[in-house]
Structures are given as structure tokens and as C-alpha cells.
Tab-separated table of C-alpha atoms in Angstrom:
chain	number	residue	atom	x	y	z
A	1184	MET	CA	9.443	21.219	6.787
A	1185	ARG	CA	13.239	21.313	7.166
A	1186	LEU	CA	15.573	18.618	5.823
A	1187	ARG	CA	19.235	18.702	6.780
A	1188	HIS	CA	21.931	16.443	5.297
A	1189	VAL	CA	19.568	13.525	4.696
A	1190	THR	CA	21.278	10.401	3.350
A	1191	LYS	CA	19.867	6.964	2.509
A	1192	SER	CA	21.580	3.961	0.910
A	1193	PHE	CA	20.351	0.579	-0.249
A	1194	GLY	CA	23.385	-1.671	-0.240
A	1195	ARG	CA	25.992	0.016	-2.422
A	1196	ASN	CA	23.461	2.335	-4.014
A	1197	ARG	CA	23.231	5.765	-2.367
A	1198	ALA	CA	19.690	6.777	-3.261
A	1199	VAL	CA	19.718	10.070	-1.307
A	1200	ASP	CA	23.015	11.853	-0.795
A	1201	ASP	CA	23.313	14.702	1.738
A	1202	VAL	CA	20.102	16.532	0.807
A	1203	SER	CA	18.977	19.704	2.581
A	1204	LEU	CA	15.695	21.437	1.701
A	1205	ASP	CA	13.191	23.855	3.261
A	1206	VAL	CA	9.497	24.057	2.428
A	1207	ALA	CA	7.481	26.610	4.381
A	1208	ALA	CA	3.756	26.622	5.004
A	1209	GLY	CA	1.992	27.983	1.946
A	1210	GLU	CA	4.781	27.041	-0.454
A	1211	VAL	CA	4.777	24.544	-3.326
A	1212	LEU	CA	8.108	22.825	-3.934
A	1213	GLY	CA	8.504	21.435	-7.423
A	1214	LEU	CA	10.891	18.474	-7.074
A	1215	ALA	CA	12.133	17.509	-10.541
A	1216	GLY	CA	14.483	14.855	-11.836
A	1217	GLU	CA	14.685	11.767	-13.994
A	1218	ASN	CA	13.664	8.289	-12.828
A	1219	GLY	CA	15.999	7.019	-10.129
A	1220	ALA	CA	17.139	10.495	-9.099
A	1221	GLY	CA	16.050	9.892	-5.489
A	1222	LYS	CA	12.938	12.100	-5.405
A	1223	THR	CA	10.482	9.469	-4.191
A	1224	THR	CA	12.937	7.914	-1.735
A	1225	LEU	CA	13.553	11.331	-0.178
A	1226	MET	CA	9.845	12.003	0.228
A	1227	ARG	CA	9.198	8.520	1.622
A	1228	ILE	CA	11.698	9.444	4.329
A	1229	VAL	CA	9.751	12.654	5.002
A	1230	ALA	CA	6.513	10.645	5.219
A	1231	GLY	CA	8.039	8.199	7.701
A	1232	GLU	CA	7.907	5.226	5.345
A	1233	LEU	CA	11.716	4.932	5.345
A	1234	HIS	CA	14.337	5.799	7.945
A	1235	PRO	CA	17.334	7.860	6.854
A	1236	ASP	CA	20.845	6.600	7.460
A	1237	SER	CA	21.800	10.093	8.627
A	1238	GLY	CA	20.427	13.620	8.695
A	1239	THR	CA	17.383	15.220	10.269
A	1240	ILE	CA	13.769	15.901	9.256
A	1241	ASP	CA	11.952	18.606	11.210
A	1242	LEU	CA	8.197	18.857	10.700
A	1243	GLU	CA	6.221	21.703	12.207
A	1244	CYS	CA	3.207	19.436	12.483
A	1245	ASP	CA	2.123	16.015	13.710
A	1246	PRO	CA	3.661	13.343	11.411
A	1247	ALA	CA	0.134	11.996	10.982
A	1248	ARG	CA	-0.680	15.231	9.110
A	1249	VAL	CA	1.713	14.334	6.278
A	1250	GLY	CA	-0.215	13.128	3.226
A	1251	PHE	CA	1.460	11.150	0.449
A	1252	VAL	CA	-0.210	10.449	-2.898
A	1253	HIS	CA	1.886	7.670	-4.396
A	1254	GLN	CA	2.476	7.253	-8.101
A	1255	HIS	CA	1.200	3.676	-7.826
A	1256	PHE	CA	-2.354	3.528	-6.551
A	1257	MET	CA	-3.005	2.352	-2.981
A	1258	LEU	CA	-6.668	1.512	-3.519
A	1259	VAL	CA	-8.820	-1.573	-2.999
A	1260	ASN	CA	-10.224	-2.421	-6.429
A	1261	GLN	CA	-13.037	-4.609	-5.081
A	1262	LEU	CA	-14.475	-1.777	-2.976
A	1263	THR	CA	-16.482	1.231	-4.076
A	1264	ILE	CA	-15.323	4.845	-4.055
A	1265	ALA	CA	-17.304	5.409	-0.864
A	1266	GLU	CA	-15.874	2.316	0.807
A	1267	ASN	CA	-12.304	3.289	-0.062
A	1268	LEU	CA	-12.852	6.740	1.435
A	1269	ALA	CA	-14.298	5.169	4.606
A	1270	LEU	CA	-11.421	2.758	5.246
A	1271	ARG	CA	-9.752	5.066	7.769
A	1272	GLY	CA	-13.006	6.244	9.308
A	1273	ARG	CA	-15.154	5.179	12.236
A	1274	GLY	CA	-18.831	5.319	13.012
A	1275	ALA	CA	-21.939	4.248	11.138
A	1276	ILE	CA	-21.350	1.934	8.203
A	1277	THR	CA	-24.714	1.776	6.487
A	1278	ASN	CA	-24.657	2.155	2.718
A	1279	ALA	CA	-26.555	5.429	2.929
A	1280	SER	CA	-24.174	6.915	5.495
A	1281	LEU	CA	-21.142	5.766	3.494
A	1282	ARG	CA	-22.479	7.434	0.352
A	1283	ALA	CA	-23.367	10.650	2.163
A	1284	ALA	CA	-19.984	10.856	3.878
A	1285	ALA	CA	-18.135	10.178	0.630
A	1286	GLU	CA	-20.095	12.847	-1.248
A	1287	ARG	CA	-19.332	15.401	1.495
A	1288	THR	CA	-15.641	14.496	1.409
A	1289	ILE	CA	-15.459	14.816	-2.374
A	1290	GLU	CA	-17.315	18.134	-2.384
A	1291	ALA	CA	-14.989	19.542	0.293
A	1292	SER	CA	-11.942	18.504	-1.739
A	1293	GLY	CA	-13.007	20.585	-4.736
A	1294	ILE	CA	-12.325	17.637	-7.051
A	1295	GLU	CA	-15.007	16.283	-9.349
A	1296	LEU	CA	-15.643	12.547	-8.963
A	1297	ARG	CA	-19.136	11.234	-9.602
A	1298	ASN	CA	-21.158	8.190	-8.529
A	1299	VAL	CA	-19.478	7.021	-5.319
A	1300	THR	CA	-21.114	3.573	-5.592
A	1301	ARG	CA	-18.814	2.561	-8.475
A	1302	ARG	CA	-16.142	-0.002	-7.706
A	1303	VAL	CA	-12.571	1.209	-8.056
A	1304	ALA	CA	-11.896	-1.519	-10.638
A	1305	GLU	CA	-14.368	0.271	-12.941
A	1306	LEU	CA	-12.635	3.666	-12.729
A	1307	SER	CA	-10.320	5.161	-15.312
A	1308	VAL	CA	-6.719	5.750	-14.251
A	1309	GLY	CA	-7.463	9.471	-14.053
A	1310	GLU	CA	-10.381	8.849	-11.699
A	1311	LYS	CA	-8.238	6.566	-9.545
A	1312	SER	CA	-5.656	9.328	-9.306
A	1313	LYS	CA	-8.386	11.753	-8.247
A	1314	LEU	CA	-9.598	9.324	-5.581
A	1315	GLU	CA	-6.077	9.001	-4.155
A	1316	LEU	CA	-5.840	12.782	-3.936
A	1317	ILE	CA	-9.266	13.075	-2.295
A	1318	LYS	CA	-8.217	10.483	0.301
A	1319	ALA	CA	-5.119	12.501	1.124
A	1320	ILE	CA	-6.946	15.841	1.308
A	1321	ALA	CA	-9.624	14.344	3.559
A	1322	ARG	CA	-6.983	13.945	6.277
A	1323	GLN	CA	-6.390	17.719	6.193
A	1324	PRO	CA	-2.652	17.410	5.708
A	1325	LYS	CA	-0.224	20.142	6.711
A	1326	VAL	CA	2.335	18.615	4.346
A	1327	LEU	CA	1.106	17.044	1.095
A	1328	ILE	CA	3.444	15.072	-1.174
A	1329	LEU	CA	2.313	14.312	-4.733
A	1330	ASP	CA	4.421	11.775	-6.643
A	1331	GLU	CA	4.094	12.243	-10.438
A	1332	PRO	CA	0.389	13.045	-10.025
A	1333	THR	CA	-0.189	14.178	-13.625
A	1334	SER	CA	1.307	11.091	-15.293
A	1335	VAL	CA	-2.183	9.631	-15.869
A	1336	LEU	CA	-4.205	12.859	-16.092
A	1337	THR	CA	-5.596	14.658	-19.104
A	1338	PRO	CA	-4.647	18.349	-19.496
A	1339	ALA	CA	-8.033	19.373	-18.100
A	1340	GLU	CA	-7.608	17.059	-15.098
A	1341	ALA	CA	-4.082	18.388	-14.551
A	1342	ALA	CA	-5.428	21.958	-14.538
A	1343	GLU	CA	-8.016	20.889	-11.950
A	1344	LEU	CA	-5.219	19.396	-9.835
A	1345	PHE	CA	-3.147	22.585	-10.017
A	1346	ALA	CA	-6.137	24.593	-8.762
A	1347	VAL	CA	-6.443	22.219	-5.801
A	1348	ILE	CA	-2.699	22.517	-5.068
A	1349	ARG	CA	-2.887	26.311	-5.084
A	1350	ARG	CA	-5.915	26.268	-2.791
A	1351	LEU	CA	-4.204	23.923	-0.324
A	1352	ALA	CA	-1.097	26.090	-0.293
A	1353	SER	CA	-3.135	29.248	0.241
A	1354	SER	CA	-4.748	27.568	3.259
A	1355	GLY	CA	-1.312	27.038	4.832
A	1356	ALA	CA	-0.246	23.578	3.663
A	1357	ALA	CA	3.260	22.855	2.394
A	1358	VAL	CA	3.044	20.951	-0.894
A	1359	VAL	CA	5.744	18.916	-2.626
A	1360	PHE	CA	5.013	18.294	-6.306
A	1361	ILE	CA	7.273	15.543	-7.716
A	1362	SER	CA	7.464	15.581	-11.494
A	1363	HIS	CA	9.752	15.240	-14.495
A	1364	LYS	CA	7.620	17.671	-16.517
A	1365	ILE	CA	9.394	21.003	-16.261
A	1366	PRO	CA	6.561	23.135	-17.754
A	1367	GLU	CA	4.125	21.795	-15.139
A	1368	VAL	CA	6.617	22.302	-12.326
A	1369	LEU	CA	7.140	25.919	-13.328
A	1370	GLU	CA	3.392	26.474	-13.661
A	1371	VAL	CA	2.455	25.404	-10.141
A	1372	ALA	CA	5.577	25.627	-7.956
A	1373	THR	CA	6.749	28.590	-5.898
A	1374	GLN	CA	10.243	27.081	-5.688
A	1375	VAL	CA	12.015	24.343	-7.663
A	1376	ALA	CA	14.731	21.823	-6.839
A	1377	VAL	CA	16.281	19.352	-9.286
A	1378	MET	CA	17.698	16.032	-8.081
A	1379	ARG	CA	20.188	13.872	-9.937
A	1380	GLN	CA	21.857	10.723	-8.618
A	1381	GLY	CA	20.542	11.331	-5.126
A	1382	ARG	CA	21.691	14.944	-4.795
A	1383	VAL	CA	20.081	18.363	-5.249
A	1384	VAL	CA	21.946	19.813	-8.225
A	1385	ALA	CA	19.906	22.928	-8.993
A	1386	THR	CA	17.415	25.269	-7.338
A	1387	GLY	CA	15.648	27.566	-9.742
A	1388	GLY	CA	16.493	28.590	-13.273
A	1389	THR	CA	14.841	28.742	-16.685
A	1390	ALA	CA	13.039	25.783	-18.208
A	1391	SER	CA	16.001	24.856	-20.379
A	1392	GLU	CA	18.464	25.240	-17.493
A	1393	LEU	CA	16.365	23.013	-15.236
A	1394	ALA	CA	15.961	20.411	-17.977
A	1395	GLN	CA	19.706	20.308	-18.576
A	1396	SER	CA	20.308	19.931	-14.839
A	1397	MET	CA	18.222	16.758	-14.872
A	1398	LEU	CA	20.634	15.077	-17.270
A	1399	SER	CA	24.414	15.015	-17.130
A	1400	LEU	CA	25.994	12.260	-19.201
A	1401	GLU	CA	29.225	11.510	-20.925
A	1402	CYS	CA	28.835	9.328	-23.972
A	1403	GLY	CA	31.150	7.635	-26.417
A	1404	GLY	CA	31.538	8.439	-30.077
A	1405	ARG	CA	29.214	5.968	-31.743
A	1406	ALA	CA	27.243	8.252	-34.033
A	1407	THR	CA	24.662	6.775	-36.363
A	1408	ALA	CA	22.826	8.008	-39.415
A	1409	PHE	CA	19.830	10.270	-38.893
A	1410	GLU	CA	16.396	8.802	-39.545
A	1411	SER	CA	12.977	10.381	-39.313
A	1412	GLY	CA	10.910	9.401	-36.299
A	1413	GLY	CA	7.326	8.421	-35.925
A	1414	SER	CA	4.721	7.929	-33.242
A	1415	ALA	CA	4.141	5.046	-30.877
A	1416	THR	CA	0.910	4.374	-32.701
A	1417	ALA	CA	2.456	4.145	-36.166
A	1418	LEU	CA	5.162	1.504	-36.337
A	1419	GLN	CA	4.710	0.134	-39.841
A	1420	THR	CA	8.458	0.420	-40.573
A	1421	PRO	CA	11.220	-1.055	-38.404
A	1422	LEU	CA	12.870	1.158	-35.828
A	1423	VAL	CA	15.971	-1.016	-35.538
A	1424	HIS	CA	18.401	-2.501	-38.065
A	1425	ARG	CA	20.231	-5.797	-37.698
A	1426	GLY	CA	23.218	-5.716	-35.391
A	1427	GLU	CA	22.322	-2.492	-33.588
A	1428	ILE	CA	20.740	-1.500	-30.294
A	1429	VAL	CA	18.285	1.385	-30.426
A	1430	ALA	CA	17.091	2.755	-27.095
A	1431	VAL	CA	13.768	4.433	-26.391
A	1432	ILE	CA	14.008	6.500	-23.221
A	1433	GLY	CA	11.354	8.328	-21.281
A	1434	VAL	CA	9.653	8.583	-17.932
A	1435	ALA	CA	7.286	5.711	-17.138
A	1436	GLY	CA	3.714	6.145	-18.353
A	1437	ASN	CA	4.430	7.884	-21.652
A	1438	GLY	CA	3.358	5.007	-23.898
A	1439	GLN	CA	6.208	2.541	-23.435
A	1440	ALA	CA	3.934	-0.471	-22.940
A	1441	GLU	CA	1.931	0.320	-26.084
A	1442	LEU	CA	5.128	0.875	-28.038
A	1443	ALA	CA	6.528	-2.493	-26.929
A	1444	ALA	CA	3.344	-4.313	-27.943
A	1445	ARG	CA	3.201	-2.675	-31.364
A	1446	ALA	CA	6.904	-3.187	-31.985
A	1447	ARG	CA	6.542	-6.872	-31.091
A	1448	ASP	CA	3.654	-7.333	-33.503
A	1449	ALA	CA	5.499	-5.488	-36.271
A	1450	ALA	CA	8.722	-7.430	-35.700
A	1451	ARG	CA	6.992	-10.794	-36.039
A	1452	VAL	CA	6.641	-10.094	-39.749
A	1453	HIS	CA	10.422	-10.050	-40.067
A	1454	GLY	CA	11.301	-13.218	-38.108
A	1455	ARG	CA	11.622	-14.650	-34.636
A	1456	VAL	CA	11.107	-12.221	-31.767
A	1457	GLY	CA	12.523	-12.440	-28.260
A	1458	GLN	CA	10.937	-10.372	-25.516
A	1459	ILE	CA	12.238	-9.356	-22.104
A	1460	PRO	CA	9.148	-7.908	-20.409
A	1461	GLU	CA	9.123	-4.982	-18.002
A	1462	ASP	CA	7.392	-7.000	-15.258
A	1463	ARG	CA	9.234	-10.313	-14.998
A	1464	THR	CA	6.972	-11.772	-12.300
A	1465	ARG	CA	3.754	-11.017	-14.186
A	1466	ASP	CA	4.761	-11.453	-17.833
A	1467	GLY	CA	8.101	-13.244	-17.892
A	1468	LEU	CA	7.879	-16.274	-15.619
A	1469	VAL	CA	5.425	-18.652	-14.030
A	1470	ALA	CA	6.570	-18.663	-10.425
A	1471	GLU	CA	4.916	-22.004	-9.613
A	1472	MET	CA	6.755	-23.762	-12.447
A	1473	SER	CA	10.343	-25.023	-12.427
A	1474	ILE	CA	13.233	-23.363	-14.235
A	1475	ALA	CA	13.145	-26.167	-16.804
A	1476	GLU	CA	9.429	-25.653	-17.417
A	1477	ASN	CA	9.864	-21.885	-17.764
A	1478	VAL	CA	12.727	-22.312	-20.213
A	1479	ALA	CA	10.558	-24.692	-22.265
A	1480	LEU	CA	7.640	-22.257	-22.540
A	1481	ARG	CA	8.834	-21.253	-26.019
A	1482	GLU	CA	9.164	-24.849	-27.223
A	1483	HIS	CA	6.605	-26.531	-29.489
A	1484	ARG	CA	6.558	-29.736	-27.462
A	1485	TRP	CA	7.357	-30.845	-23.929
A	1486	ASN	CA	9.927	-33.513	-23.121
A	1487	ARG	CA	10.944	-33.562	-19.474
A	1488	ARG	CA	14.398	-35.078	-20.014
A	1489	GLU	CA	15.293	-32.725	-22.875
A	1490	ALA	CA	13.918	-29.698	-21.008
A	1491	THR	CA	15.907	-30.535	-17.879
A	1492	ALA	CA	19.129	-30.984	-19.861
A	1493	HIS	CA	18.495	-27.762	-21.791
A	1494	ALA	CA	17.837	-25.816	-18.586
A	1495	ALA	CA	20.966	-27.243	-16.939
A	1496	ARG	CA	23.036	-26.008	-19.878
A	1497	LEU	CA	21.552	-22.512	-19.659
A	1498	ILE	CA	22.019	-22.389	-15.877
A	1499	GLU	CA	25.728	-22.936	-16.389
A	1500	LEU	CA	26.047	-20.713	-19.465
A	1501	PHE	CA	24.182	-17.772	-17.933
A	1502	ASN	CA	25.556	-18.221	-14.414
A	1503	ILE	CA	22.103	-18.672	-12.883
A	1504	ARG	CA	22.445	-19.354	-9.168
A	1505	ALA	CA	20.013	-22.202	-8.762
A	1506	GLN	CA	20.003	-25.549	-6.997
A	1507	SER	CA	18.856	-27.462	-10.065
A	1508	PRO	CA	16.621	-27.132	-13.169
A	1509	ARG	CA	13.795	-28.455	-10.990
A	1510	GLN	CA	13.905	-25.472	-8.636
A	1511	LEU	CA	10.772	-23.321	-8.744
A	1512	ALA	CA	11.357	-20.049	-10.606
A	1513	GLY	CA	9.525	-18.110	-7.904
A	1514	SER	CA	12.112	-19.146	-5.307
A	1515	LEU	CA	14.979	-17.512	-7.208
A	1516	SER	CA	16.267	-14.023	-6.462
A	1517	GLY	CA	15.067	-11.242	-8.761
A	1518	GLY	CA	18.390	-11.114	-10.573
A	1519	ASN	CA	18.393	-14.841	-11.229
A	1520	GLN	CA	14.773	-14.760	-12.387
A	1521	GLN	CA	15.820	-12.117	-14.909
A	1522	LYS	CA	18.722	-14.298	-16.028
A	1523	VAL	CA	16.294	-17.176	-16.688
A	1524	ILE	CA	14.215	-14.900	-18.940
A	1525	VAL	CA	17.281	-13.541	-20.744
A	1526	ALA	CA	18.630	-17.084	-21.198
A	1527	ARG	CA	15.347	-18.361	-22.622
A	1528	GLU	CA	14.912	-15.457	-25.027
A	1529	LEU	CA	18.514	-15.160	-26.245
A	1530	ASP	CA	19.177	-18.894	-26.555
A	1531	ARG	CA	16.728	-19.034	-29.456
A	1532	GLU	CA	18.923	-16.543	-31.364
A	1533	PRO	CA	15.961	-14.375	-32.384
A	1534	ASP	CA	16.082	-11.885	-35.212
A	1535	VAL	CA	14.668	-9.132	-33.002
A	1536	ILE	CA	14.760	-8.612	-29.230
A	1537	ILE	CA	12.442	-6.177	-27.467
A	1538	ALA	CA	13.938	-5.532	-24.027
A	1539	CYS	CA	11.775	-3.499	-21.653
A	1540	GLU	CA	13.505	-2.259	-18.474
A	1541	PRO	CA	15.773	-5.349	-18.638
A	1542	THR	CA	17.807	-4.505	-15.524
A	1543	ARG	CA	15.225	-2.837	-13.274
A	1544	GLY	CA	15.831	-3.910	-9.679
A	1545	LEU	CA	19.044	-5.787	-10.444
A	1546	ASP	CA	22.345	-5.384	-8.621
A	1547	ILE	CA	25.487	-4.172	-10.381
A	1548	GLU	CA	26.781	-7.653	-11.178
A	1549	ALA	CA	23.483	-8.861	-12.666
A	1550	THR	CA	23.080	-5.600	-14.609
A	1551	GLN	CA	26.517	-5.942	-16.166
A	1552	PHE	CA	25.758	-9.553	-17.073
A	1553	VAL	CA	22.506	-8.650	-18.872
A	1554	HIS	CA	24.238	-5.786	-20.697
A	1555	GLU	CA	26.994	-8.142	-21.855
A	1556	LYS	CA	24.478	-10.642	-23.233
A	1557	LEU	CA	22.573	-7.928	-25.110
A	1558	ARG	CA	25.790	-6.653	-26.677
A	1559	THR	CA	26.725	-10.197	-27.683
A	1560	ALA	CA	23.333	-10.706	-29.316
A	1561	ALA	CA	23.684	-7.451	-31.270
A	1562	ALA	CA	27.182	-8.445	-32.406
A	1563	ARG	CA	25.649	-11.679	-33.719
A	1564	GLY	CA	23.286	-9.639	-35.896
A	1565	THR	CA	20.184	-9.367	-33.719
A	1566	ALA	CA	18.207	-6.105	-33.846
A	1567	ILE	CA	17.521	-4.916	-30.300
A	1568	LEU	CA	14.920	-2.383	-29.240
A	1569	LEU	CA	15.748	-1.286	-25.688
A	1570	ILE	CA	12.929	0.501	-23.849
A	1571	THR	CA	14.294	1.908	-20.609
A	1572	SER	CA	13.917	4.722	-18.109
A	1573	ASP	CA	17.548	4.238	-17.031
A	1574	LEU	CA	19.507	6.843	-18.977
A	1575	ASP	CA	22.881	5.401	-18.006
A	1576	GLU	CA	21.771	2.057	-19.434
A	1577	ALA	CA	20.592	3.646	-22.680
A	1578	PHE	CA	23.793	5.559	-23.261
A	1579	ALA	CA	25.957	2.577	-22.303
A	1580	LEU	CA	24.287	0.222	-24.806
A	1581	ALA	CA	22.667	2.135	-27.640
A	1582	ASN	CA	23.852	3.026	-31.120
A	1583	ALA	CA	20.959	5.474	-31.439
A	1584	ILE	CA	18.271	6.904	-29.181
A	1585	HIS	CA	14.651	8.050	-29.380
A	1586	VAL	CA	12.769	9.878	-26.610
A	1587	ILE	CA	9.134	8.941	-26.012
A	1588	TYR	CA	6.841	11.595	-24.539
A	1589	ARG	CA	3.068	11.293	-24.299
A	1590	GLY	CA	2.932	8.477	-26.808
A	1591	ARG	CA	5.101	10.051	-29.478
A	1592	LEU	CA	8.680	9.319	-30.467
A	1593	SER	CA	11.298	11.942	-31.182
A	1594	GLU	CA	13.423	11.628	-34.286
A	1595	ARG	CA	16.267	9.156	-34.154
A	1596	MET	CA	19.356	10.734	-32.541
A	1597	SER	CA	22.977	9.768	-32.175
A	1598	THR	CA	24.107	9.336	-28.582
A	1599	GLU	CA	25.968	12.646	-28.777
A	1600	GLU	CA	22.873	14.509	-29.951
A	1601	ALA	CA	20.688	12.758	-27.388
A	1602	ALA	CA	23.048	13.796	-24.583
A	1603	GLN	CA	22.285	17.411	-25.478
A	1604	ARG	CA	18.559	17.096	-26.140
A	1605	ALA	CA	17.149	14.174	-24.121
A	1606	ALA	CA	16.438	16.061	-20.905
A	1607	ALA	CA	14.368	18.725	-22.653
A	1608	LEU	CA	12.502	16.170	-24.766
A	1609	MET	CA	11.717	13.974	-21.736
A	1610	ALA	CA	10.382	17.023	-19.918
A	1611	GLY	CA	8.134	17.991	-22.826
A	1612	LEU	CA	10.192	20.981	-23.931
A	1613	LYS	CA	10.760	21.541	-27.642
């Protein structure tokens, strides 16, 4: 696999910027970098899911022999393990033949996954990850791309995966292992490349050198007092003081959701809590309801006239591009949906705000707007816990920073200290 000067932009955002890489048969490329570095976009181009704006991709195999195990599962929950494995197949479809074929496929993969009659909805996340890998291996790929495959695996399951990767490579496959975990990359890869802001910025080096290459930030001089940290499962004492923004950074899947839930429950003891959820369409809005109805979700009673007037005021105040308060929330753009949530939560002037990935998927203008409103709330005395995988966002907003890794928080750090240590901590290095 040869990549030459590959570039891909989405609007003004250059996700992949003039990348050239070689991966030969039998090699394992460890592709490291923080969230948003361009790793997945680059590999989606290799897999044919996206077209590059410029550059070339030369594969020494049929494009159909490129396997891609996505970080987010591509499984049918209502079907069994055997049925999911048979989706691309042809031939007999009796239950017995499905089971027999699935058991042969699993045995050939070298991955342990029992009872093929179980529905996918019943599987653990680790088992789902195994099933995705088995599906990919069953196609006998010549190029196999694994996107953060260990994020949901136990150490024993990760070791099993590494054995499979080595076996595939020894049989002549080229493997790309995408990860932010430097120790794992160094354990399994025969070569390493680090991406940052769409570019390859390092190839090879020690663990600490690679970790530092993942993160390059300039931060202002807003140092804060040192405080001892804790774990995401022990939040009896507040993380954040009034009038400050404390960011928790880390790669997705390290306990952020559990931390947000526990912080919310703990904060309720101290007063009103506003929450900007990570998934706005699932947890923030009811798409089938109007803007006015969504804004009124926090109210104790419903009055149509008052709710409409209230929503109209927030639409103007928060620059929400909507036809009227009666417009369905689901018909708004993503940025304007986020503004509705921010308006609803901040208008109540809560004592604490828990903001999870508050600008994910937003354009530059909407991102700047949300940042401005969070700063204004902090200046008013609100305590803000910012949980984000966007390091630029964390360093732009925070007075202090924690890193979360595998469910545990680092000690509280000033932004200057975090600029030096965050990359290593996010990668699991001491």
C-alpha cells in the first residue's frame, strides 16, 4: 500500500494534509495521534469510503480485499452472531448451516467467541469488537485497518488481538493499527507514524518522543493551584470551584460518560445543574418537538404563550437561525440545535454546568459562539466541568486540566503543566 501526497478537506477544515506513507505486505503500521488528527479519515480514503481531493493511493491488491474494522460497530443488533457473519454470504440459509458456517469462520479466525446463536444485542462490547474483527478476517483481507480496536477490550482480549494481528502479518497481510495508546502501538507495530492536525509529524522514536509528537500546544499563563486528583468512580468532593472552567481531556471511551453522570449527581447537592450532553440528538433535544417545547423541558409547568415568548427571546439572544419558536428542533442544523441546548441550559443561570463535547461537529463560527457563552457563564460565577477530546478547546477555555485514562483522573494540572504532560498521560505513559 503506497500513499502519495493525499489531501482531504471538509469545507475549511483540512482533515488530511499531504500525507505519504508506505505499508508493505507483512508489516504492521501503528498510526497514532489524538482525536481529530486525521487518522480515521486517511484510512477511510484507503478503504474507498471517501475520495481524496488530491494525491494517489496504490494498492497491490483488489480493493475488495481491504478490510476495515471501524471504531463504531457496524453490526445488526437484532440478528445473531451467525446471522451477522452470514450477511455477505450466499448459499444455504438453514439455521443448522448458519451455525456450522459461523463456527468454522470463528475457528479459522483464531478468536474465541462462543455460542453463535446469541443476538448481538446480548453481547458485551468486547464480544462485539471480536465479532467485527472476525467479519473482517473472514474476507481474507490483504490490507486490514483496525480503528482503535482495543478501546473496549480487556488486557487479555487485547493480547489475543495482538496475536491475531501478528499472525495476519506473518501470512502476508498489511495491517494498519490506529491507536492513541503508545505502549500498545510499540508492542505490536513494525513501524510507527504519528499524525497531528492532518499531517504525519513523526515516524519512529521512543515512547516519550512519540507521545510528545501527538501534542503540540501553546497555552496562556493562567496557572491555578495544585489539587490532588481522584478517580472517575470517586467524586464525593467537587472538581470545580465557582467561576472557573476545569477541563477533563482524554480519548473517547476512557470513562467520560461515567464521569459526567457521577459529576452531575454530585453537583446536584450544591445547587442547580445545567448539562450539555455529548450526543445532542439522543440526550439533548426531542427532534419531533418545537424549539419552544424543547426550551420548556426544564420548566415546572407548560404555558404555550409563555414558552413561545421565552423561546423567541432566546432565539434572538443566542443567534439561533430558526424560522420561529414553532419550528421543529430536528429540522435545525447541528450547530443551531446545539445553540438551543446551550440557550436552555445557560438561561437558567445554573450553579454548575457539565459540558460534554459541547462543540463536536460544529463549524468555526458556532464553536466560537459556544466558547463565548461558556466563558460568560464562568465570569458570572458558574462552575463549569468541560469534558472534551478536543485539546485545542480545553486549552482555550480551561483554568485547570485533568486527563482521564481508563476510568481514572490525573491530578489537577495548570494549563502549562498539562501542555507538557497531557500527551503521555492520554497515551497511558507515566
